[in-house]
Each structure stands twice: as structure tokens, then as C-alpha cells.
Short mmCIF file of C-alpha atoms in Angstrom, two decimals:
data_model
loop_
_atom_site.label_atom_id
_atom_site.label_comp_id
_atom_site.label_asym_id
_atom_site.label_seq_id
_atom_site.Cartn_x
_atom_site.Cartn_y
_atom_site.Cartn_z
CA UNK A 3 13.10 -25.84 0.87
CA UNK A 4 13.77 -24.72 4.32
CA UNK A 5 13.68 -20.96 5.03
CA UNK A 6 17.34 -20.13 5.75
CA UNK A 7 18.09 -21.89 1.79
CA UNK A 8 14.84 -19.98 0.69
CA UNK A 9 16.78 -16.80 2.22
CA UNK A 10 19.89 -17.96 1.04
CA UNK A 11 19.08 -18.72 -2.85
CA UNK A 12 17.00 -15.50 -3.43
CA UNK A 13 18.47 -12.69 -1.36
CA UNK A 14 19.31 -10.51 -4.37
CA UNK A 15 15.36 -10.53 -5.51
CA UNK A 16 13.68 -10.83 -1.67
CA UNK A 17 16.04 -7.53 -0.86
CA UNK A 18 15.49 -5.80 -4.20
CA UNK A 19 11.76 -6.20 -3.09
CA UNK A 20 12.97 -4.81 0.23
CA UNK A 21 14.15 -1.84 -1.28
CA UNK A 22 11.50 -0.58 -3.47
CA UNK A 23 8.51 -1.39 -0.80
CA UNK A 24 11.13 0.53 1.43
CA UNK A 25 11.62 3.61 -0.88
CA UNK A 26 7.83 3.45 -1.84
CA UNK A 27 7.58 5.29 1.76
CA UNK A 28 8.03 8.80 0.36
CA UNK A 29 5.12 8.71 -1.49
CA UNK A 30 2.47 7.41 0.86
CA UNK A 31 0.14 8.90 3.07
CA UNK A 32 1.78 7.93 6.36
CA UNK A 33 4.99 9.65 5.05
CA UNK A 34 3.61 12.90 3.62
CA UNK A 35 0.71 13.34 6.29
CA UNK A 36 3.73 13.69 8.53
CA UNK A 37 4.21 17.48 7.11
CA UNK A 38 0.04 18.23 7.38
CA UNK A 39 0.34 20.65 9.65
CA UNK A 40 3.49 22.59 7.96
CA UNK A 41 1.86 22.53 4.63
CA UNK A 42 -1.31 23.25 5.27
CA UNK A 43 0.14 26.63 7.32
CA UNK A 44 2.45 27.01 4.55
CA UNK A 45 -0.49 27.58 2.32
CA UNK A 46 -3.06 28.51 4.76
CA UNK A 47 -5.22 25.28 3.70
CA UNK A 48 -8.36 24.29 5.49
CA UNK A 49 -8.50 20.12 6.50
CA UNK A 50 -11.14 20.09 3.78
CA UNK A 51 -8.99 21.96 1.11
CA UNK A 52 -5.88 20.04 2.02
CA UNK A 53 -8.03 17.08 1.47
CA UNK A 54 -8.94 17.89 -1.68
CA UNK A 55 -6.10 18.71 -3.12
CA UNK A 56 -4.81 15.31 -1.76
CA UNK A 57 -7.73 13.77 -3.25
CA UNK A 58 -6.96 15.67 -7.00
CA UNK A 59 -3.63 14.24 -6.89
CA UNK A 60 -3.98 11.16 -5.91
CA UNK A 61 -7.16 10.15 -7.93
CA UNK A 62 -4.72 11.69 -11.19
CA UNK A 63 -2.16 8.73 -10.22
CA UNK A 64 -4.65 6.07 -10.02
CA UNK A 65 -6.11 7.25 -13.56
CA UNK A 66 -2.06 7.04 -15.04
CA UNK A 67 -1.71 3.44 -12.87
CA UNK A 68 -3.78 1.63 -15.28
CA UNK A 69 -1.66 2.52 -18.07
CA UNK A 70 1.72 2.55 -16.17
CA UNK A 71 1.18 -0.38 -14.34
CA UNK A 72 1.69 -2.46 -17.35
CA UNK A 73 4.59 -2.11 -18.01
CA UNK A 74 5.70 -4.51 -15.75
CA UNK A 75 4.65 -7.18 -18.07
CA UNK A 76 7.21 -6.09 -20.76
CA UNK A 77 10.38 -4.29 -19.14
CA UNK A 78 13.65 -5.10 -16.20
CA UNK A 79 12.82 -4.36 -12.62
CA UNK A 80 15.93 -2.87 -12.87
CA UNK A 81 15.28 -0.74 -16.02
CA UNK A 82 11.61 0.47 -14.76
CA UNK A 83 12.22 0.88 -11.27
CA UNK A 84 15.67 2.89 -11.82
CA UNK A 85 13.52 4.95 -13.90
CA UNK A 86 10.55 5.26 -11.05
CA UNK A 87 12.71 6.11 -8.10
CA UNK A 88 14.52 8.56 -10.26
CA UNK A 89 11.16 10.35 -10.68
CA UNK A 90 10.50 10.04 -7.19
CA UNK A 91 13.50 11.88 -6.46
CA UNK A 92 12.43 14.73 -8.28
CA UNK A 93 8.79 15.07 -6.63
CA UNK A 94 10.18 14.60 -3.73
CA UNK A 95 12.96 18.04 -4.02
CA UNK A 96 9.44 19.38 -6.01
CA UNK A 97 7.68 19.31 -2.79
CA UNK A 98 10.72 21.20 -1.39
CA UNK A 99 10.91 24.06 -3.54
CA UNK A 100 7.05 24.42 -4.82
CA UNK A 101 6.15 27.63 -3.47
CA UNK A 102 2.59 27.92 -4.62
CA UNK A 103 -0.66 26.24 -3.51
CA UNK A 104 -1.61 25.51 -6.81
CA UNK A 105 0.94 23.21 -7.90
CA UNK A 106 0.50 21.06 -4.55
CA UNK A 107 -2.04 18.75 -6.85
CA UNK A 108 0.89 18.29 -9.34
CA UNK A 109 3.28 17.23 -6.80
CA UNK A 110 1.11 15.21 -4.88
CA UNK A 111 0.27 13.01 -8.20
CA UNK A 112 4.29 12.96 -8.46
CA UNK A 113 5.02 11.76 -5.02
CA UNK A 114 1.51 9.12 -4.73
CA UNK A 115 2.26 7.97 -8.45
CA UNK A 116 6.12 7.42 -8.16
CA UNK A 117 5.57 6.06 -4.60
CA UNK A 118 2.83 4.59 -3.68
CA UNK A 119 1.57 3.48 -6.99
CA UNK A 120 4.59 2.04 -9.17
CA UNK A 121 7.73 1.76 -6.49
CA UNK A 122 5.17 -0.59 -4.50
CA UNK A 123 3.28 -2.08 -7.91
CA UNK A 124 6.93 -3.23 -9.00
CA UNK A 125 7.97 -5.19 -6.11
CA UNK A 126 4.69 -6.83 -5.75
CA UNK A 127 4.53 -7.82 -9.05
CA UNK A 128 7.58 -8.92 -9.32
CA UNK A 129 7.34 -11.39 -6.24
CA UNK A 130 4.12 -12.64 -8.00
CA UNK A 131 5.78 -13.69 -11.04
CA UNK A 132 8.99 -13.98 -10.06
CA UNK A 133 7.93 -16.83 -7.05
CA UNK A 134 4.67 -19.37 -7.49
CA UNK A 135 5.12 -22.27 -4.40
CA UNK A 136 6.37 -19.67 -2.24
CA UNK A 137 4.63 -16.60 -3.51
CA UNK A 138 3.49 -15.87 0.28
CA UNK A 139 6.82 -16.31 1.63
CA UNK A 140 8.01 -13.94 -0.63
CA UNK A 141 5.56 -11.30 -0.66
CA UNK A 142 5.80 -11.50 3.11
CA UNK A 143 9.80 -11.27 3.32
CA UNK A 144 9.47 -8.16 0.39
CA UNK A 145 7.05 -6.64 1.70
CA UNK A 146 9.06 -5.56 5.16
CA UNK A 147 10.11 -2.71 3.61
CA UNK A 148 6.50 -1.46 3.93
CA UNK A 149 6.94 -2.19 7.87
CA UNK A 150 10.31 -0.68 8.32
CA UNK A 151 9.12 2.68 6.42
CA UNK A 152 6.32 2.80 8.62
CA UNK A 153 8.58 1.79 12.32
CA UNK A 154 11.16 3.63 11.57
CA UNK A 155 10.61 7.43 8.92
CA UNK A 156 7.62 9.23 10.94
CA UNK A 157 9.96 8.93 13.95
CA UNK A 158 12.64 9.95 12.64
CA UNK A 159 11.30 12.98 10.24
CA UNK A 160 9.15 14.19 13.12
CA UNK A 161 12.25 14.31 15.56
CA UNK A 162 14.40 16.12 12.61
CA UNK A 163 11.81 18.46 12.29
CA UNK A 164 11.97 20.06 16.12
CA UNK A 165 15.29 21.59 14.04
CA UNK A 166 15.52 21.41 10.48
CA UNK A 167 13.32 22.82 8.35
CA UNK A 168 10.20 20.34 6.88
CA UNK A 169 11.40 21.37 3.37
CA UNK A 170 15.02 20.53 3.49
CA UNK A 171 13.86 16.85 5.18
CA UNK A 172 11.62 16.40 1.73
CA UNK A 173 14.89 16.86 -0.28
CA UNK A 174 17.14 14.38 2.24
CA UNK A 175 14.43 12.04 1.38
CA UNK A 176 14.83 12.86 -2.41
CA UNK A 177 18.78 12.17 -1.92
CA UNK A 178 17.81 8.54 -0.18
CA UNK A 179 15.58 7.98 -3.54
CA UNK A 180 18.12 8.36 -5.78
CA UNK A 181 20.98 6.48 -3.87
CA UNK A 182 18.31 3.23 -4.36
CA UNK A 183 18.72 3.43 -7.67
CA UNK A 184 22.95 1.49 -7.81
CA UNK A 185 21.52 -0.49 -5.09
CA UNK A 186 18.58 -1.96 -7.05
CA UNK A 187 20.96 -2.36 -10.38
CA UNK A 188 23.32 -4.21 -8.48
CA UNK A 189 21.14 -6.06 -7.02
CA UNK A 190 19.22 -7.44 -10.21
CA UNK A 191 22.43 -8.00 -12.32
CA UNK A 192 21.13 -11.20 -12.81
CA UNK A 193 17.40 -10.76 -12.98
CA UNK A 194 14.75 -12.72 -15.03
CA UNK A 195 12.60 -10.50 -17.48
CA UNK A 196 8.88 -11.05 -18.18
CA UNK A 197 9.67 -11.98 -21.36
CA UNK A 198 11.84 -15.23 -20.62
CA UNK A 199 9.16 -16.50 -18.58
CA UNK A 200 6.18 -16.00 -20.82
CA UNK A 201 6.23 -19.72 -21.43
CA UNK A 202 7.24 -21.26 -18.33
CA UNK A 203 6.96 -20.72 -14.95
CA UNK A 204 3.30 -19.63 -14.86
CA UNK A 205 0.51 -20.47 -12.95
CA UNK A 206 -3.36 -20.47 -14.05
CA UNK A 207 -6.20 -18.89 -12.43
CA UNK A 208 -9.53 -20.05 -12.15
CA UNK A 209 -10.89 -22.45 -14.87
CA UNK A 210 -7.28 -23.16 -15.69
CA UNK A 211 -6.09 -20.20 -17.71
CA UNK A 212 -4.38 -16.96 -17.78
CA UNK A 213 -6.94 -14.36 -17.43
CA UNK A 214 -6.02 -10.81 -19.12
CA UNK A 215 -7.26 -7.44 -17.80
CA UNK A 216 -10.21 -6.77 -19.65
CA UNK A 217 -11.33 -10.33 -19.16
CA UNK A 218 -10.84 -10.04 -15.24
CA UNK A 219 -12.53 -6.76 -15.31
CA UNK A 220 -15.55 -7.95 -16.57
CA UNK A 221 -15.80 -10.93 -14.01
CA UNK A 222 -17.95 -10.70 -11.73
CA UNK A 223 -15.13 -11.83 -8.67
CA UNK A 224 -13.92 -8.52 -9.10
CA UNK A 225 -16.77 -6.43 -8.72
CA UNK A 226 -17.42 -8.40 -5.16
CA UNK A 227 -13.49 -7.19 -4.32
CA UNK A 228 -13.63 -3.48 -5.23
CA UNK A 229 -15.36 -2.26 -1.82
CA UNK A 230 -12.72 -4.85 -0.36
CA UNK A 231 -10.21 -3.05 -2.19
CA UNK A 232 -10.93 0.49 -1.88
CA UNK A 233 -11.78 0.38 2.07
CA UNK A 234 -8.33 -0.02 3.72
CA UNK A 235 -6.71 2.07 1.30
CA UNK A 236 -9.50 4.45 1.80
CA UNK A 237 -9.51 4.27 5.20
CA UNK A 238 -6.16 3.69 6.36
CA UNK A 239 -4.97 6.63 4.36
CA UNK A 240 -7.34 8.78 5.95
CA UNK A 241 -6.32 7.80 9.77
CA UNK A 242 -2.56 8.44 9.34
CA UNK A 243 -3.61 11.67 7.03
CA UNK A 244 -5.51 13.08 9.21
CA UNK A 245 -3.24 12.22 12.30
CA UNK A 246 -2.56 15.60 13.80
CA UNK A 247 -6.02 16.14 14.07
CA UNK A 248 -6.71 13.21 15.58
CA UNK A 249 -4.17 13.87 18.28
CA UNK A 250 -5.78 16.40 18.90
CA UNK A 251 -9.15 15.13 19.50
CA UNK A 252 -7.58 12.89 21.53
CA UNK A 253 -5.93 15.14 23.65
CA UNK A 254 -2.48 13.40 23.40
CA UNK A 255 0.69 15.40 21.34
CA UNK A 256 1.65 14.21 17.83
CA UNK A 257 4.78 13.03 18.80
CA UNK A 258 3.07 10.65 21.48
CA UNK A 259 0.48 9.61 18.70
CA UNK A 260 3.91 8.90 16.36
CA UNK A 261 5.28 6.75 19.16
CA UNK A 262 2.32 4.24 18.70
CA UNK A 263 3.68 3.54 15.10
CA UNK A 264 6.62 0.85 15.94
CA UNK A 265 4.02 -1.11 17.71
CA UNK A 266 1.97 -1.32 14.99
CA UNK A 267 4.56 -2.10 12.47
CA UNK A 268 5.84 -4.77 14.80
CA UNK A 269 1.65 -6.03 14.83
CA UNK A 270 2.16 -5.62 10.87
CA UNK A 271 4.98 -7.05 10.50
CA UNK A 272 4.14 -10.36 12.69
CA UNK A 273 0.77 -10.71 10.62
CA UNK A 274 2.72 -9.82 7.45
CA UNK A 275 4.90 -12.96 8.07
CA UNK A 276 1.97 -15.46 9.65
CA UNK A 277 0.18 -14.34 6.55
CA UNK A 278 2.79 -15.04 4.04
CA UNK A 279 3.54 -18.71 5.20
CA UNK A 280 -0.59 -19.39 6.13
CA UNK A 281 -1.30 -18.81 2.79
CA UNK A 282 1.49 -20.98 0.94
CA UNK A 283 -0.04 -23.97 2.93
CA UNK A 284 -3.65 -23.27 3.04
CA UNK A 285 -4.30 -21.29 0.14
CA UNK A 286 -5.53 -17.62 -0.60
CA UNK A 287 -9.05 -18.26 -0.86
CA UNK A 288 -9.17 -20.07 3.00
CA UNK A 289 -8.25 -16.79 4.04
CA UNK A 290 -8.92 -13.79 2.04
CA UNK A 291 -12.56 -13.22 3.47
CA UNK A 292 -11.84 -12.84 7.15
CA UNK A 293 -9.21 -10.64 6.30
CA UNK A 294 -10.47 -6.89 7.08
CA UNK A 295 -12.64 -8.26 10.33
CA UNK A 296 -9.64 -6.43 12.40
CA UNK A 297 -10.34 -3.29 10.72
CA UNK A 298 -13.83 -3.48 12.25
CA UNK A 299 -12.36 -3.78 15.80
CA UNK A 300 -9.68 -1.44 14.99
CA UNK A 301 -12.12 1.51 14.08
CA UNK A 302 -14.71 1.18 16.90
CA UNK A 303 -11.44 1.03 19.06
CA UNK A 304 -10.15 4.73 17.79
CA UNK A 305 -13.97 5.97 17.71
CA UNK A 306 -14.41 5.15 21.68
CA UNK A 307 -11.01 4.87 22.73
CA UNK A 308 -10.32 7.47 25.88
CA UNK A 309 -7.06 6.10 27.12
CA UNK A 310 -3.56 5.55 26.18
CA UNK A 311 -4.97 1.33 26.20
CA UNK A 312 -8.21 1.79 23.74
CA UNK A 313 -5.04 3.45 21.41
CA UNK A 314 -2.91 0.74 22.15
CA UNK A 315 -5.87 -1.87 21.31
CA UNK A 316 -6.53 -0.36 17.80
CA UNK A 317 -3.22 0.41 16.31
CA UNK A 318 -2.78 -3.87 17.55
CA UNK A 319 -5.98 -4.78 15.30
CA UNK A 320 -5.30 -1.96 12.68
CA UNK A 321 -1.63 -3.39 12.40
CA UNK A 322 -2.70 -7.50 12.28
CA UNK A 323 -5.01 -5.79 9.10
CA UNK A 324 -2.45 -4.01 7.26
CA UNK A 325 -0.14 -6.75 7.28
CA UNK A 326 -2.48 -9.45 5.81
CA UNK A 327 -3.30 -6.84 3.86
CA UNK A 328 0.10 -6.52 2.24
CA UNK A 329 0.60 -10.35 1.22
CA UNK A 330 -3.01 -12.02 0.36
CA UNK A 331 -4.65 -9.14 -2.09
CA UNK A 332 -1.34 -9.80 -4.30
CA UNK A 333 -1.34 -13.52 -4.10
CA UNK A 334 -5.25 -13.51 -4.69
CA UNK A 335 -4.59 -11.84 -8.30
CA UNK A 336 -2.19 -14.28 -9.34
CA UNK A 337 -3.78 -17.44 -7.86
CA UNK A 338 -7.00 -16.60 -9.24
CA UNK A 339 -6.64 -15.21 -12.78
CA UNK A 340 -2.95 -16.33 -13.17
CA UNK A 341 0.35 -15.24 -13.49
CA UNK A 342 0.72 -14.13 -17.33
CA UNK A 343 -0.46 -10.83 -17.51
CA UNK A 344 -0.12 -10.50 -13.39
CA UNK A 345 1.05 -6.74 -14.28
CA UNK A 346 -1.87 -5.74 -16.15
CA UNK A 347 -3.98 -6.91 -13.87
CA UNK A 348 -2.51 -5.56 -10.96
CA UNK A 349 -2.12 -2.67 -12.06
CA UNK A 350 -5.70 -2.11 -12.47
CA UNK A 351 -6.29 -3.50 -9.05
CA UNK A 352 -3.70 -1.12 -7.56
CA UNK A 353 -5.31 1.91 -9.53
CA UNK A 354 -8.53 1.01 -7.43
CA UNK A 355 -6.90 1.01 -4.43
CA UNK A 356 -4.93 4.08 -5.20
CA UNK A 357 -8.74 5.46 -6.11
CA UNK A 358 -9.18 4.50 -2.68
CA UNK A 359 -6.41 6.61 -1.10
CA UNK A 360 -7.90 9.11 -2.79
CA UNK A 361 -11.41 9.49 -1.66
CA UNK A 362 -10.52 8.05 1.65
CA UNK A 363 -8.78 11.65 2.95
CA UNK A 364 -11.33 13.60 1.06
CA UNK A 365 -14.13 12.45 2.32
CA UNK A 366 -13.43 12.59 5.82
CA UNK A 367 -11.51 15.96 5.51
CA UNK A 368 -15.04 17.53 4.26
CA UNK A 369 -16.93 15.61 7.32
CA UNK A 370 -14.65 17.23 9.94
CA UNK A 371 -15.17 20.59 7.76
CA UNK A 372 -18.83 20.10 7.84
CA UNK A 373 -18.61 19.67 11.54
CA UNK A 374 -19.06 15.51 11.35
CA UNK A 375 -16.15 14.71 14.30
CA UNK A 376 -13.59 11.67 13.13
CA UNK A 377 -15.00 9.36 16.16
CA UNK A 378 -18.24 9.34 14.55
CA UNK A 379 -16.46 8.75 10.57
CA UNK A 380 -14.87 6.06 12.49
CA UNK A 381 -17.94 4.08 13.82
CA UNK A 382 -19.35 4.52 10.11
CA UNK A 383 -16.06 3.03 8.65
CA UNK A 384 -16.37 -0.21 10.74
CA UNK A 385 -19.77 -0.98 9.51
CA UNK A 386 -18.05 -0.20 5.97
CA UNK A 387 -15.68 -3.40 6.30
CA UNK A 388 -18.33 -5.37 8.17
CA UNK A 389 -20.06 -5.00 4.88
CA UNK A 390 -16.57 -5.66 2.74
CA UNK A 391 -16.45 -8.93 4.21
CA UNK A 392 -20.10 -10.09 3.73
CA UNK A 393 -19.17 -9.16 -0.05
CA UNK A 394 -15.78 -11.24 -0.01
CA UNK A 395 -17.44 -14.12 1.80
CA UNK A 396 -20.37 -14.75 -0.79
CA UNK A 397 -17.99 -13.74 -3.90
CA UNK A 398 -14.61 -16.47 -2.84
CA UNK A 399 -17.35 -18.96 -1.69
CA UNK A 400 -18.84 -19.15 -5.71
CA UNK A 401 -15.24 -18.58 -7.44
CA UNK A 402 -13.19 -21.53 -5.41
CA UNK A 403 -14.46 -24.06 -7.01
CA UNK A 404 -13.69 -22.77 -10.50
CA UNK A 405 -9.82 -23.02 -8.80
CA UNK A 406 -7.60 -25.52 -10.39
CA UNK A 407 -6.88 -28.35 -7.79
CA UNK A 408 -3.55 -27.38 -6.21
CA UNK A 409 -4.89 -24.15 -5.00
CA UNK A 410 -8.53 -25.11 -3.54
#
């Protein structure tokens, strides 16, 4: 099938997918870190107590995602993810009105649980399922909503906020939540459940069977992913949460920093795409252990950088990383342990990653507390994936053959 029939045949799921990715914006880290400055002032937090509190909330939602997550093997997109952006309408007007520090750890699990953890964890999972010869194709086409969140939300919020107040912008973005909602039901009038394609449909993982959850997390393939895993969500999440400050060390204005984001979602999006279609004709385990090699570049580029270029250079390798990022972790779940209980398993591979999010701000919030500048985190969190992909490398190299044929 050519792409403009591929297009043609599955709009109503490939925009659905849109949408949620696209709505998953308001609760990650590149979205709220946007408001650092006016929250942390707003409650006279430190960067290290900020972090914290970031990382309380956040590890809370990955604790919930392995339960949650789930349910995406036994209810509607549309059902569940009307529900989801609901709730993520309401912590989004909860950030507006919260007026006391100590509820920021409740809202934050709201916002990274609703958002970042199941509005994203639905989409993906359904493209998994939902797609099998042209899984990358249709994580990659999904997935844009990711990259249009990213181009085009930190521009405009941070322009709207030279005049409107930062907590009336958290309950416009509330008001865009809950208008997904009759978008995404209209959308999926038609849609397939998990339960009609519980016999057919499916593809096996390694040694030609479905693996569940438990059985996955006791393989030893997953333990050689979970640094994988963890380090751009870690790490990632800490650069854009942490992006005032860095403008600041930097010596360039937030707004100029802000103005490198389009580039990098265009990077994104162009390695989002290549990714996609690379991996429908040579397969997910050609590729998955080069993957977070730009991250290496990217890092050493923002620890040395002194110009406007060096930024330039590492938003173009952090950008090729987050969009291969976006399409081969998914399709690795489902082409290695198989597509039946896809949900499950994802789920507990997104609470890891959400784990990651977590720790990621934390951790380096303390360090620039402690006095430990972000240049020097960031030389430290290049040799991090230099070691993430020695680990890949040795773990796909013993699990490929154990692939059935078609995907070796």
C-alpha cells in the first residue's frame, strides 16, 4: 500500500493518534517547565525544592501507570481516553487555582499522570495493536502530535504570558483538553476494541508467542533496556525543566532559548518519520541499539557550547534522538514480546520511563543546589547513554535470534 492510500484508509485512527499525543502536551515537562520561574516565585521554591516536588509527583504517576496502563487491553480508545483528557482538564484548571505549595505534588501527579503517562500510553498502544506491517508508519504519522506540541505551545504560552496571567493560560489549556474529547469520539465511531482482536490480528514476540507482563518482566531483555529507558526520559525532562536556568548560564534570554524549539521539532519530526518507515523495512532490532548515540553528541554539545552554533548543533542531535525515540521503543515491545497483552506491557515500560522523568529533574535540581553547574551534569549524562548503548548492543545482539523469521 502506497502512503497517500495508507493516509487515505486510516485517517480517522492516524489523527485520533494525532490528537491524544497532541493533548498529551499539557502534562509534560516541556509544557509545564514553561511556568518554572512563575511557580517557583509563586511559592518561593528553591531549583532543588521545585525539583522535588516534581520528582514526588511524577514518581506517584509512574507507581499508578502500572496499574492504569492496562486498561488499554480491555476498554474503547474512545471510552478511556474521553475519560483521561477529561481528567486532564481538571489538573490542568487545578494548577490554576491551587494556592498552596503543598498541593503542587498532587497536581503535578494529575497533570504527568493524565498527560504524559496515559494520553501518550493510549495512542501508542493503540497504533501497536491497532497496525502490525506498518506499525512504524503509524507510530511515526501518530506520533506528530508530540512534534507539533513541542514547535508550536512553548512559543505560544511564553508570548501569551508577556500579558496574561500564567494561571489563566493553565485553564485555556484545560478548555483545549476538554474540547478533544467530541473530537476523539467522532473520530473513533468506528473503532476496533481489544477485545475483537484477541484472536486475530496479532503478532508474536520472540520464541513465537505472546509474552504477558510478568513474564517480560522477568526476562532478562528487559533488564538490559531499563537504563535505555529511563535515560532520555530522565534526561530530556531535566534539560527542558530546567530551561530558564540554563538560559541563564548561557547568557541568552528564555525567549531566545524557546526559539530553538521549532528547529528541533522539525529535527524530531524528520527522524520521527525516517524512523517510522526504516524500521517497517529493516526491522526494530537493526536499529534500536544505535539509537541514543545522538544524545551523547547532543549533551557534550550543551555542556561546551558558547555560541548561538554549539546550541544550534545540540538541539539538531537532541531532536534526531527524540524522534527515534518516539517510534522504535513502542515497536520494540510489540515486535519482541508480541502484540496480545501490548498494554500491559507497555504500560510497565512507560511507568519506567515516567520513573525516569522523575528522577531526571530531581537529581540535577539538587546538583545545581549543591553547587554542581548543569555543563558539568551534562558531560556526566553523555557518558550515561554511551553506557545505555553498550547495554542495548550486547542485550538485542543475544535476543534476535530468538525473533520469529519475518522480523530478524
Amino acid at each position: 500500500m502506497n502512503t497517500l492510500a495508507f493516509l487515505r484508509e486510516n485517517a480517522p485512527w492516524l489523527t485520533a493518534g494525532m490528537l491524544l499525543t497532541f493533548l498529551s502536551s499539557f502534562g509534560q515537562t516541556f509544557f509545564i517547565s514553561i511556568f518554572a520561574g512563575e511557580i517557583r516565585e509563586a511559592f518561593q521554591l528553591s531549583h532543588g525544592e521545585w525539583g522535588g516536588i516534581y520528582t514526588l509527583g511524577t514518581t506517584a504517576s509512574a507507581a499508578v501507570m502500572v496499574w492504569a496502563g492496562g486498561l488499554t487491553d480491555r476498554f474503547r480508545v474512545r471510552a478511556l481516553g474521553a475519560i483521561i483528557l477529561a481528567m486532564l482538564a481538571l489538573a490542568c484548571v487545578s494548577m490554576a487555582l491551587n494556592p498552596v505549595w503543598w498541593l503542587l505534588p498532587l497536581v503535578i501527579f494529575a497533570l504527568r499522570f493524565t498527560g504524559q503517562g496515559m494520553t501518550s500510553h493510549i495512542a501508542v498502544v493503540a497504533m501497536s495493536r491497532w497496525f502490525i506491517a506498518t506499525r512504524g508508519k503509524a507510530l511515526s504519522i501518530a506520533t506528530l502530535g508530540f512534534a507539533a506540541g513541542e514547535a508550536l505551545l512553548p512559543l505560544i504560552f511564553v508570548s501569551l504570558m508577556l500579558s496574561i496571567d500564567w494561571r489563566i493560560l493553565w485553564i485555556v489549556a484545560g478548555f483545549i483538553a476538554m474540547a478533544g474529547i467530541p473530537i476523539l469520539v467522532m473520530l473513533l465511531r468506528k473503532e476496533r476494541t481489544p477485545q475483537s482482536m484477541a484472536g486475530s490480528d496479532q503478532s508474536l514476540g520472540m520464541e513465537a508467542r505472546h509474552w504477558t507482563r510478568n513474564q517480560t518482566f522477568g526476562h532478562w531483555l528487559f533488564w538490559f533496556m531499563v537504563p535505555a529507558l529511563l535515560g532520555p526520559s530522565a534526561f530530556n525532562t531535566a534539560f527542558f525543566f530546567h530551561q530558564v536556568h540554563f538560559a541563564e548560564v548561557k547568557s541568552v534570554s528564555h525567549f531566545e532559548l524557546v526559539a530553538f524549539f521549532p528547529f528541533y521539532t522539525g529535527i524530531s519530526i524528520l527522524a520521527m518519520v525516517a524512523s517510522g518507515w526504516a524500521l517497517d523495512k529493516v526491522g526494530t532490532a537493526r536499529l534500536i541499539p544505535f539509537m541514543q548515540l545522538p544524545m551523547v553528541v547532543a549533551f557534550l554539545f550543551f555542556a561546551f557550547a558558547e555560541s548561538s552554533l554549539g546550541l544550534w548543533l545540540g538541539f539538531l542531535f537532541l531532536g534526531l534522538n527524540t524522534g527515534v525515540n518516539t517510534t522504535l521503543p513502542a515497536a520494540f515491545w510489540a515486535e519482541f514480546y508480541g502484540t496480545r497483552f501490548i498494554g500491559s506491557i507497555k504500560a510497565m515500560a512507560a511507568a519506567v520511563m515516567v520513573l525516569g522523568s522523575a528522577i531526571g529533574p530531581g537529581i540535577t535540581g539538587l546538583g545545581i543546589d549543591l553547587g554542581l553547574g548543569i555543563e558539568t551534569q551534562y558531560i556526566g549524562v553523555a557518558l550515561y547513554f554511551a553506557f545505555t548503548t553498550v547495554l542495548m548492543s550486547i542485550g538485542i545482539a543475544r535476543a534476535r535470534p530468538l525473533l520469529p523469521a519475518w522480523a530478524t
